[in-house]
GROMACS .gro file of C-alpha atoms in nm:
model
  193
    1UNK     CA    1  -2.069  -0.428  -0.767
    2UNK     CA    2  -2.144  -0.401  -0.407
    3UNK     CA    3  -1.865  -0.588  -0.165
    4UNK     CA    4  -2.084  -0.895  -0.003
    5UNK     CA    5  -1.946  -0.872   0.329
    6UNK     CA    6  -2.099  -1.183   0.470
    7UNK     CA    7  -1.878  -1.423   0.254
    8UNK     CA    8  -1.527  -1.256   0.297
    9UNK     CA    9  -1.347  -1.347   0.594
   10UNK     CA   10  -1.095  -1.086   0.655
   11UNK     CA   11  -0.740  -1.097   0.879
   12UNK     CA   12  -0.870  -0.968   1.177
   13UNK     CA   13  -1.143  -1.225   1.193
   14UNK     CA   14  -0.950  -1.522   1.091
   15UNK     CA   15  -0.687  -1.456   1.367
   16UNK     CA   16  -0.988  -1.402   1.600
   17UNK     CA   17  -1.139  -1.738   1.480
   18UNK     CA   18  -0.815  -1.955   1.546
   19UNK     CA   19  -0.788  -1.732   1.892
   20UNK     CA   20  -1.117  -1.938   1.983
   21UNK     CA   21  -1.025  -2.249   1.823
   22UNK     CA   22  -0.670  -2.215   2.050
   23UNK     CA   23  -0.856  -2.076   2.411
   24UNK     CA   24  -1.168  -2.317   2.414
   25UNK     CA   25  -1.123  -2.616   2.661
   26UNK     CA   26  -1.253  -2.867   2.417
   27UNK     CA   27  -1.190  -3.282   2.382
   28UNK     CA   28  -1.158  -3.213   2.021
   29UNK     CA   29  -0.999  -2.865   1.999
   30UNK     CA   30  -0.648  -2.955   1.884
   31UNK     CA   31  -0.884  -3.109   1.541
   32UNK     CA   32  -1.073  -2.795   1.478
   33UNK     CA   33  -0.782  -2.568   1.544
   34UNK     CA   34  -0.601  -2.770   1.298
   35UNK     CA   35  -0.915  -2.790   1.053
   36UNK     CA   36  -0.968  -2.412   1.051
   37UNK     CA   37  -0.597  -2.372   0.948
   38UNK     CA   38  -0.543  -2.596   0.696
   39UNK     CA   39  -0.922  -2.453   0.562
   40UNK     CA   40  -0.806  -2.106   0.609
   41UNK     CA   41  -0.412  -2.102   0.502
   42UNK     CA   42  -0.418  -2.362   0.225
   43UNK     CA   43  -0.807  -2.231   0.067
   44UNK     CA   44  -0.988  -2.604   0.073
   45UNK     CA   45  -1.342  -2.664   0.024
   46UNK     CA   46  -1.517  -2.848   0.329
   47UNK     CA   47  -1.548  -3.173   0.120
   48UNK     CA   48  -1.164  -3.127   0.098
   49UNK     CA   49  -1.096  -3.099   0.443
   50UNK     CA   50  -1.278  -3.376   0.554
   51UNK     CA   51  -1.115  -3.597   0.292
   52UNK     CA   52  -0.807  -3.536   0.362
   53UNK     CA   53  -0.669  -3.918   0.497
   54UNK     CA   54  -0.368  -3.956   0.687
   55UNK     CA   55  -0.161  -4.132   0.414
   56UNK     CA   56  -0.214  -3.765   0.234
   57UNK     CA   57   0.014  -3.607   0.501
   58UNK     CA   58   0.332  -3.817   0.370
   59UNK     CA   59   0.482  -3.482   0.213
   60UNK     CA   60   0.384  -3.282   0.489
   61UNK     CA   61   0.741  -3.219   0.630
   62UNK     CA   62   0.782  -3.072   0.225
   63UNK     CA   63   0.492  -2.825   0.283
   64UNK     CA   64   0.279  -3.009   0.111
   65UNK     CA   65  -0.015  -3.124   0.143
   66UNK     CA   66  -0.201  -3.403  -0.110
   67UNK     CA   67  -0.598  -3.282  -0.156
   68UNK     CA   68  -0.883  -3.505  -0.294
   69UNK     CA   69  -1.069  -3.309  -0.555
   70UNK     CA   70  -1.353  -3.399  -0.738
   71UNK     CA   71  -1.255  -3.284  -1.073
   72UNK     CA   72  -1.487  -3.362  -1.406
   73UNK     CA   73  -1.656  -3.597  -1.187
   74UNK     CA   74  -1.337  -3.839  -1.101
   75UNK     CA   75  -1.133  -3.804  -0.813
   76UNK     CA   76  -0.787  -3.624  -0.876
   77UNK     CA   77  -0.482  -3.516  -0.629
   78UNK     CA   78  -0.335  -3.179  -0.583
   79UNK     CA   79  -0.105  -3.087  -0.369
   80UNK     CA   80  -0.187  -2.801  -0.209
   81UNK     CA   81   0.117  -2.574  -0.044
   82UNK     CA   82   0.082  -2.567   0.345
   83UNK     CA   83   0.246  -2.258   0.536
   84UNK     CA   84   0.458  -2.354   0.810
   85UNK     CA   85   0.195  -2.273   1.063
   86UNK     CA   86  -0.014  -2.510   0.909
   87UNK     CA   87   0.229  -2.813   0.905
   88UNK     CA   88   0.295  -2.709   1.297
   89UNK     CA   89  -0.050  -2.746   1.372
   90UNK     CA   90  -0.119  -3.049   1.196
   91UNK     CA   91   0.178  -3.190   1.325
   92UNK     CA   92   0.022  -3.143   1.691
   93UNK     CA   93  -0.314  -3.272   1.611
   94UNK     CA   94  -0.159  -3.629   1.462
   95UNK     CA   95   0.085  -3.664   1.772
   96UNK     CA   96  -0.220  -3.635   1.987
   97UNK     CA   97  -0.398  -3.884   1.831
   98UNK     CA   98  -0.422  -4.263   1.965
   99UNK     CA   99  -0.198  -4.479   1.740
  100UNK     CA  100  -0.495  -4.655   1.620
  101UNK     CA  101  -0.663  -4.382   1.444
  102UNK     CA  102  -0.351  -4.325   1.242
  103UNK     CA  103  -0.378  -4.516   0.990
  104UNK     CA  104  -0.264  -4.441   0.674
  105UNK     CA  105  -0.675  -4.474   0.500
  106UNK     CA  106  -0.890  -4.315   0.792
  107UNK     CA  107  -0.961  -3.955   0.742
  108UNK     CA  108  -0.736  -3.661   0.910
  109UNK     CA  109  -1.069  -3.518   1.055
  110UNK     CA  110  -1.344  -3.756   1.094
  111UNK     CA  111  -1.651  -3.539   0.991
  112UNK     CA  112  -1.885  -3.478   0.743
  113UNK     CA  113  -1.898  -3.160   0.584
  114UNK     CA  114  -2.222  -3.029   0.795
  115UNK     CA  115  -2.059  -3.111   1.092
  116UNK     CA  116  -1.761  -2.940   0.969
  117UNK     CA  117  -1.955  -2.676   0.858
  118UNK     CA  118  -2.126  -2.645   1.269
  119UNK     CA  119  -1.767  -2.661   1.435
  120UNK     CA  120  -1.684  -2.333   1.240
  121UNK     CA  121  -2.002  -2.172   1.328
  122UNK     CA  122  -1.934  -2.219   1.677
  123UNK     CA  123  -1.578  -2.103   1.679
  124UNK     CA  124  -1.736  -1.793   1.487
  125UNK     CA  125  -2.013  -1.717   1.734
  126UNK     CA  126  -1.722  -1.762   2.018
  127UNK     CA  127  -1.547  -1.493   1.842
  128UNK     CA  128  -1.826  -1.274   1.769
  129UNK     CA  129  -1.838  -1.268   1.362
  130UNK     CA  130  -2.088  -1.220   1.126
  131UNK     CA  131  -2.357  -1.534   1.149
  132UNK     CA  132  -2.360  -1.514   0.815
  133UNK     CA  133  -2.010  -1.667   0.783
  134UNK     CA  134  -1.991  -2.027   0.676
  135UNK     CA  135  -1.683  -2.285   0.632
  136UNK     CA  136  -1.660  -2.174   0.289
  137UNK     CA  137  -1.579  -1.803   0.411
  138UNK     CA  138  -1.216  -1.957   0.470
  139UNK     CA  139  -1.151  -2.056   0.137
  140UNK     CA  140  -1.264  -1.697   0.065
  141UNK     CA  141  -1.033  -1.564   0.296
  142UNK     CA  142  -0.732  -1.784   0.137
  143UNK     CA  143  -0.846  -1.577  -0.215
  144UNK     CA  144  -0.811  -1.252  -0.042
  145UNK     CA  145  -0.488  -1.329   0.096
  146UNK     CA  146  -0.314  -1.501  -0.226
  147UNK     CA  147  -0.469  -1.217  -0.449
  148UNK     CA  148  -0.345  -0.887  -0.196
  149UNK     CA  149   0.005  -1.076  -0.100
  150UNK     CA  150   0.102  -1.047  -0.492
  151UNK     CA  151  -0.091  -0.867  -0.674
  152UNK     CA  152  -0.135  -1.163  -0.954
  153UNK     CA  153  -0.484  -1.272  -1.008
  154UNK     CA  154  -0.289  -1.619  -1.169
  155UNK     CA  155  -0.095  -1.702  -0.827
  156UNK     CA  156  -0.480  -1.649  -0.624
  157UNK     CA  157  -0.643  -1.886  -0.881
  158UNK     CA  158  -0.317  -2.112  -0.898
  159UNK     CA  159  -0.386  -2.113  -0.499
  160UNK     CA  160  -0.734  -2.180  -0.474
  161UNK     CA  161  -0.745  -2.435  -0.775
  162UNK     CA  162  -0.998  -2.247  -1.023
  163UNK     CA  163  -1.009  -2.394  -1.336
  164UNK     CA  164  -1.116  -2.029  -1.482
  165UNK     CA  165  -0.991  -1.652  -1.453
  166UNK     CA  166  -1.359  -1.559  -1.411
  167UNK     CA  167  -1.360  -1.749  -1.042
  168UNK     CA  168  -1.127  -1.626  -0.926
  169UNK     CA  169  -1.191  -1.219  -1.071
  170UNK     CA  170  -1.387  -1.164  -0.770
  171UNK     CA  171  -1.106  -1.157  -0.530
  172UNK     CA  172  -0.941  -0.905  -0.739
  173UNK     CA  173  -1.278  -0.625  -0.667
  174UNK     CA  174  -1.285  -0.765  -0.320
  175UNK     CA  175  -0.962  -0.645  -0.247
  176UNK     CA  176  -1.009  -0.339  -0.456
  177UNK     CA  177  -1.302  -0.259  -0.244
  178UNK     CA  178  -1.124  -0.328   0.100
  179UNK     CA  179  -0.855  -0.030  -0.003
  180UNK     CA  180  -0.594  -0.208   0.154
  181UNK     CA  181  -0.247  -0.077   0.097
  182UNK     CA  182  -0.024  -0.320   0.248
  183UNK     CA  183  -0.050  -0.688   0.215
  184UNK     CA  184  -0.191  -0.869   0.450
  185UNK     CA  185  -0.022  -1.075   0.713
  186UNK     CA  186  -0.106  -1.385   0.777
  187UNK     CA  187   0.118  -1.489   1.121
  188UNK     CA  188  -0.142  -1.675   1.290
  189UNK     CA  189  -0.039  -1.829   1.646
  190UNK     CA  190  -0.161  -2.159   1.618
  191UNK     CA  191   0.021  -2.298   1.893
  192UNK     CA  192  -0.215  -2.445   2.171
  193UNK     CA  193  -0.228  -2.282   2.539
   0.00000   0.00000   0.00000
């Protein structure tokens, strides 16, 4: 099985992708910055991240995070663990926010998932990455990381929310075929310049 290098989203790139998130003098950087995080560090699908409402942020300051998912066609919570990083960023983005876009039904980051999907590809032509690359390449890169951190293919598919094995198998070869010997390290500055 040949490695399909145009879906996986390694370290490197990730770090280089929030690097242009955190250095370009945009009105609505502190969002994206914050969107690219929680897509990258917590593993959400883009219909995920842009459902995410501000009421769902009540266990934040527990690391968690509460995630609309469309599950057997009904909408279902999880909670979804959010790194330290990723509560910090969030954190930023809501303080910067007008009090009157705060409330507790209006969505965390007002977008659909296309234009979701075009503030990612222009963070990821800012930091020179494959074109190929698309939002979904950071729930990728969440796989990678939850599979080489510990070696369980159960914790990476208890991470990104697979209801079978099989999904989640991939990330397994992936980071077979990467030969990476130490886990990978996912320190991200997110803090804005």
């Amino acid at each position: 099985m040949k490695l399909k290098r145009d879906k996986y989203l390694l370290e490197d790139e990730f770090k280089r992708l929030l690097y242009a998130a955190r250095t370009r003098p945009h009105q609505n950087a502190k969002r994206d910055l914050a969107m690219l995080a929680v897509g990258g560090l917590c593993g959400l699908r883009a219909i995920e991240i842009v459902g995410i409402r501000h009421g769902d942020l009540d266990r934040l300051d527990e690391k968690v995070l509460r995630v609309r998912t469309a599950k057997r066609r009904k909408v279902q919570y999880d909670d979804v663990a959010a790194p330290p990083n990723v509560v910090a960023v969030v954190k930023q983005y809501v303080r910067s926010l007008p009090a009157s876009q705060r409330n507790p039904w209006d969505r965390l980051f007002p977008l659909t998932t296309r234009q979701a999907g075009r503030a990612f590809k222009i963070y990821a032509r800012i930091a020179g990455l494959n074109a190929r690359y698309s939002i979904h390449s950071l729930r990728h890169f969440r796989g990678i990381v939850a599979y080489q951190s510990e070696k369980d293919i159960n914790f990476a598919r208890e991470s990104l929310r697979h209801a079978s094995l099989a999904s989640t198998q991939v990330y397994v070869h992936t980071v077979d075929m990467l030969k990476k010997g130490a886990a990978l390290d996912v320190d991200a500055d997110l803090t804005m310049g």
